[in-house]
Each structure stands twice: as C-alpha cells, then as structure tokens.
Amino acid sequence: MAHKDIVLTGDRPTGPLHLGHFVGSLQNRVMLQEKYKQYVMIADLQAMTDNVDNPQKVRDNVLQVLLDYLAVGIDPKKTSIFIQSLIPQIAELYVIYMNLVTVNRLKRNPTIKVEVQQRGFGQNVTAGFLTYPVHQTADITVVKGTLIPVGIDQLPMIEQANEIARRFNHIYKVDVFPEVKALTSKVSRLPGTDGTAKMSKSLGNAIFLCDTADVVAKKVMTMYTDPKHIRVEDPGNIEGNTVFSYLDAFDPDQKRVQELKDHYQRGGLGDVKIKRYLVDVLNNLLEPIRTKREALAKDPQEVMKIALKGSDDVLEVAEQTMKEVKEAICLNYK
Ligand code: TRP
C-alpha cells in the first residue's frame, strides 16, 4: 500500500472493449487500483486524431468504454476515471511541449510510423496524428504519472514522453516532472478469433465484453483451430490453435486445459467439443460482467456522472501541475 508511484492508462473510445483489452489491460487495472493511485482516461480527443469525420462515434463510445470499465470492476472509489477533453490543462501542456520536440523526432517514432502506414496516411498525415505522442505526454504528465502500463508496441511512446519531460526540467531548471516508467505486461497478446496475431474491432475478429452468450457461442464456433485436424481421430496441433490460446488465457482450471491438450494431440478429441467447452469458459467469465453492464446501462446519465466526478478530481491535480509549469516558464501572471 501507500506507494508513491502514480499509474495512468487510457483507451481511445472508438468501440466497446473486447477480450484483448480484458487480458491486456483491464484485469491489470483492477489489480493496480489496490496498490496505487490510478488514473484511467477515456481519450476522446486522441480518438479524434483518426476519426476526424466521425465525432458522434467517439461520443457514443465514451459511454460504452465507461460501462466496460465499471462492469469489469474498475472501482471509481479507488480509480479516477476521467474524460480527456474535460481537462483543458492537457491541451495547454500539449502546446507547451510542442516546442520541446522536433518534427524529425516525431516522424522517427516507430509506433507512429507503423500506424501511419496502417491507416494509409502517407505524406498526408495530419499534424494532430503525427503529434499525438506529445498529446499523450501531456496526459501522463498532467497528473505526474510515473507508471504507465503499456504493451511493448507502446514503448516508444514512453520514451518520447520521458524525452519531453526531461527536456522541460532541464531547460527550465526545475524538477516538476518525475521519470516515467513503462509497466509492460507479461501476458502475451490475445489472438483474434480468426487466429491472426491481434484481436481488434477493425479486423472483425473480436469478442466484446458486451456480446450476448449466443454471439459469443457463434464467434467461438467459427474460430480458427488446426486446419489439418480433419477427422476427430486425427492427432491435432495445439500450437497456434486459437481455442487453446483462449483456454490458456481464460480457463481457471488449467489442469483440465492440460488434459484437453494431451487428448487433442493424441487424437480423438473433436474441434466442436473443445469449442463448446470454450464457449462455457468464456460465458462463465463474461456472465457477471454482462449482468453488471446491462444493469448500469439502464441509467446512462448516472453512469456518465461517474466520469464527470472523476474529471473534477483530476482537474484539481491538473491545476496544481499547471501552476508549477507556468511558474517554470515565466507565465505566472496571476
Ligand atoms: N493511446 C492509447 C490507446 O490507443 C490511449 C492513451 C491515450 C494512453 N493517452 C494515454 C495510454 C496515455 C497510456 C498513457 O488506447
């Protein structure tokens, strides 16, 4: 308990959250809130960077993401859940930080390079997208976050945040911002239902926390297994077999998983059987989440109040940070 580290994480509200988020970050946040002061941010402004023409989608998904947070057990009494655009100090810091980073440095950020390519932006990438790591630095530093849980693909973001924060401290000869550390998770990434490396909404291979039991069953039944496992009696391969990857990730009974793996590899265990078993495992996990989510969803206004309250709490911290920043850069008029 009583640890000095401050945790900040967040998500872009571009869709409801799925099982990939669950293993990658949500579970972790539920644990981290017991040990640290934790901030979880709904990054609505960041979501705009690649949804310029679809603000309504972003707006609608703020509630969806919030429902997911609460349904999995992120507790607003322990975690400040807040909305990025409600903290104007983030935008202020972003403007100040823009002078502390070069355009070349931003273009060299490996994560940005990949994302620009994935989205087909090429030379037409907007300034907003290219500089979102600077915006993200503002997210982290506005609450003086020190511990940022991220996937390894996000490590360049943390490096960039540190460069900016250090540069600020160095140029203005202050010690306003602490060192930022990445907290990389040990769990490997959850594949999509189609067996590809990553579960994502845009790839259409996701199981959402809000999917009904029937939808979960349907998605699991089409899941990628071992394409060479044709007849039940044939020995099957568990490597790269999505059903087993999911059982590894979600079945609390790992002894049973090992038995199923042995049986499958020996031959005599059909895909339909293991899929039905996985449907039960997933629905057992999701049922309480679904129930809680549905109950909360009946009163969206009440739910939104939680994020508004969290944002008010963050505003207080943000004002204090901003005061120190303005003092450092001689803009302390008041
Ligand atoms: N980029 C993160 C995502 O794609 C969301 C995010 C915004 C974030 N600001 C952050 C994560 C700061 C960690 C720290 O979901």
Coordinates of N, CA, C and O in Angstrom, one line a residue, residues 12 14 46-52 57 110-126 128-130 132 136 153-154 157 198 200 202:
R12 N -8.7 4.8 -26.3 CA -9.5 5.6 -27.2 C -10.9 5.1 -27.3 O -11.1 3.9 -27.5
T14 N -13.3 4.2 -29.3 CA -13.7 4.0 -30.7 C -14.6 2.8 -30.9 O -15.0 2.4 -32.0
Q46 N -7.9 12.2 -28.3 CA -7.0 11.4 -29.1 C -7.7 10.5 -30.1 O -7.2 10.3 -31.2
A47 N -8.9 10.1 -29.8 CA -9.7 9.3 -30.7 C -10.0 10.1 -32.0 O -10.2 9.5 -33.1
M48 N -10.1 11.4 -31.8 CA -10.5 12.3 -32.9 C -9.3 12.3 -34.0 O -9.6 12.6 -35.1
T49 N -8.1 12.0 -33.5 CA -7.0 12.1 -34.5 C -7.1 11.2 -35.7 O -6.6 11.4 -36.7
D50 N -7.8 10.1 -35.5 CA -8.1 9.2 -36.7 C -9.6 9.0 -36.9 O -10.0 8.0 -37.6
N51 N -10.4 9.8 -36.3 CA -11.8 9.8 -36.6 C -12.4 11.2 -36.8 O -13.5 11.5 -36.3
V52 N -11.6 12.0 -37.5 CA -12.0 13.4 -37.7 C -13.4 13.6 -38.1 O -14.1 14.5 -37.7
K57 N -19.4 8.9 -33.3 CA -18.9 7.6 -33.0 C -18.1 7.7 -31.7 O -18.2 6.9 -30.7
P110 N 8.8 4.9 -34.0 CA 8.4 3.7 -34.7 C 6.9 3.3 -34.6 O 6.4 2.8 -35.6
T111 N 6.3 3.6 -33.5 CA 4.9 3.3 -33.4 C 4.1 4.1 -34.4 O 3.2 3.6 -35.1
I112 N 4.4 5.4 -34.4 CA 3.7 6.3 -35.3 C 3.9 5.9 -36.8 O 3.0 5.9 -37.6
K113 N 5.2 5.5 -37.1 CA 5.5 5.1 -38.5 C 4.5 4.0 -38.9 O 4.0 4.0 -40.0
V114 N 4.4 2.9 -38.0 CA 3.6 1.8 -38.3 C 2.1 2.2 -38.5 O 1.4 1.8 -39.4
E115 N 1.7 3.0 -37.5 CA 0.3 3.4 -37.5 C -0.1 4.3 -38.8 O -1.2 4.2 -39.3
V116 N 0.8 5.2 -39.2 CA 0.6 6.0 -40.3 C 0.5 5.1 -41.6 O -0.4 5.3 -42.4
Q117 N 1.3 4.1 -41.6 CA 1.3 3.1 -42.7 C -0.1 2.3 -42.7 O -0.7 2.2 -43.7
Q118 N -0.4 1.8 -41.5 CA -1.6 1.0 -41.4 C -2.9 1.8 -41.9 O -3.8 1.3 -42.4
R119 N -2.9 3.1 -41.6 CA -4.1 3.9 -41.9 C -4.0 4.5 -43.3 O -4.9 5.3 -43.7
G120 N -2.9 4.3 -44.0 CA -2.7 4.8 -45.3 C -2.6 6.3 -45.4 O -2.9 6.9 -46.4
F121 N -2.1 6.9 -44.4 CA -2.0 8.4 -44.4 C -0.8 8.9 -45.3 O -1.0 9.9 -45.9
G122 N 0.3 8.2 -45.3 CA 1.4 8.6 -46.1 C 1.8 10.0 -45.7 O 1.9 10.4 -44.6
Q123 N 2.1 10.8 -46.8 CA 2.6 12.2 -46.6 C 1.4 13.1 -46.1 O 1.6 14.2 -45.6
N124 N 0.2 12.6 -46.2 CA -1.0 13.4 -45.8 C -1.4 13.2 -44.3 O -2.5 13.6 -43.9
V125 N -0.5 12.7 -43.5 CA -0.7 12.5 -42.1 C -1.0 13.9 -41.5 O -0.3 14.9 -41.9
T126 N -2.0 14.1 -40.7 CA -2.3 15.4 -40.1 C -1.3 15.7 -39.0 O -0.6 14.8 -38.4
G128 N -2.1 16.6 -36.1 CA -2.7 16.1 -34.9 C -2.3 14.6 -34.7 O -2.0 14.2 -33.6
F129 N -2.3 13.9 -35.8 CA -1.9 12.4 -35.7 C -0.4 12.3 -35.4 O 0.0 11.6 -34.5
L130 N 0.4 13.0 -36.2 CA 1.8 12.9 -36.0 C 2.3 13.3 -34.6 O 3.2 12.8 -34.1
Y132 N 0.4 13.1 -31.8 CA -0.4 12.6 -30.7 C 0.5 12.0 -29.5 O 0.1 12.1 -28.4
Q136 N -0.1 12.7 -25.7 CA -0.1 11.6 -24.7 C 0.9 11.9 -23.6 O 0.6 11.6 -22.4
D153 N 4.5 -2.5 -27.9 CA 4.4 -1.7 -29.1 C 4.3 -0.2 -28.7 O 4.5 0.7 -29.5
Q154 N 4.0 0.0 -27.4 CA 3.8 1.4 -27.0 C 5.1 2.0 -26.3 O 5.1 3.1 -25.8
M157 N 6.4 5.4 -27.1 CA 5.6 6.5 -26.6 C 6.1 6.9 -25.2 O 6.2 8.1 -24.9
K198 N -3.6 -10.3 -33.6 CA -4.1 -9.4 -32.7 C -5.7 -9.3 -32.8 O -6.2 -9.1 -33.9
S200 N -8.8 -7.2 -32.7 CA -9.2 -5.8 -32.9 C -10.5 -5.7 -33.6 O -10.9 -6.5 -34.4
S202 N -11.4 -3.4 -35.7 CA -11.4 -3.1 -37.1 C -11.1 -4.4 -37.9 O -11.5 -4.4 -39.1

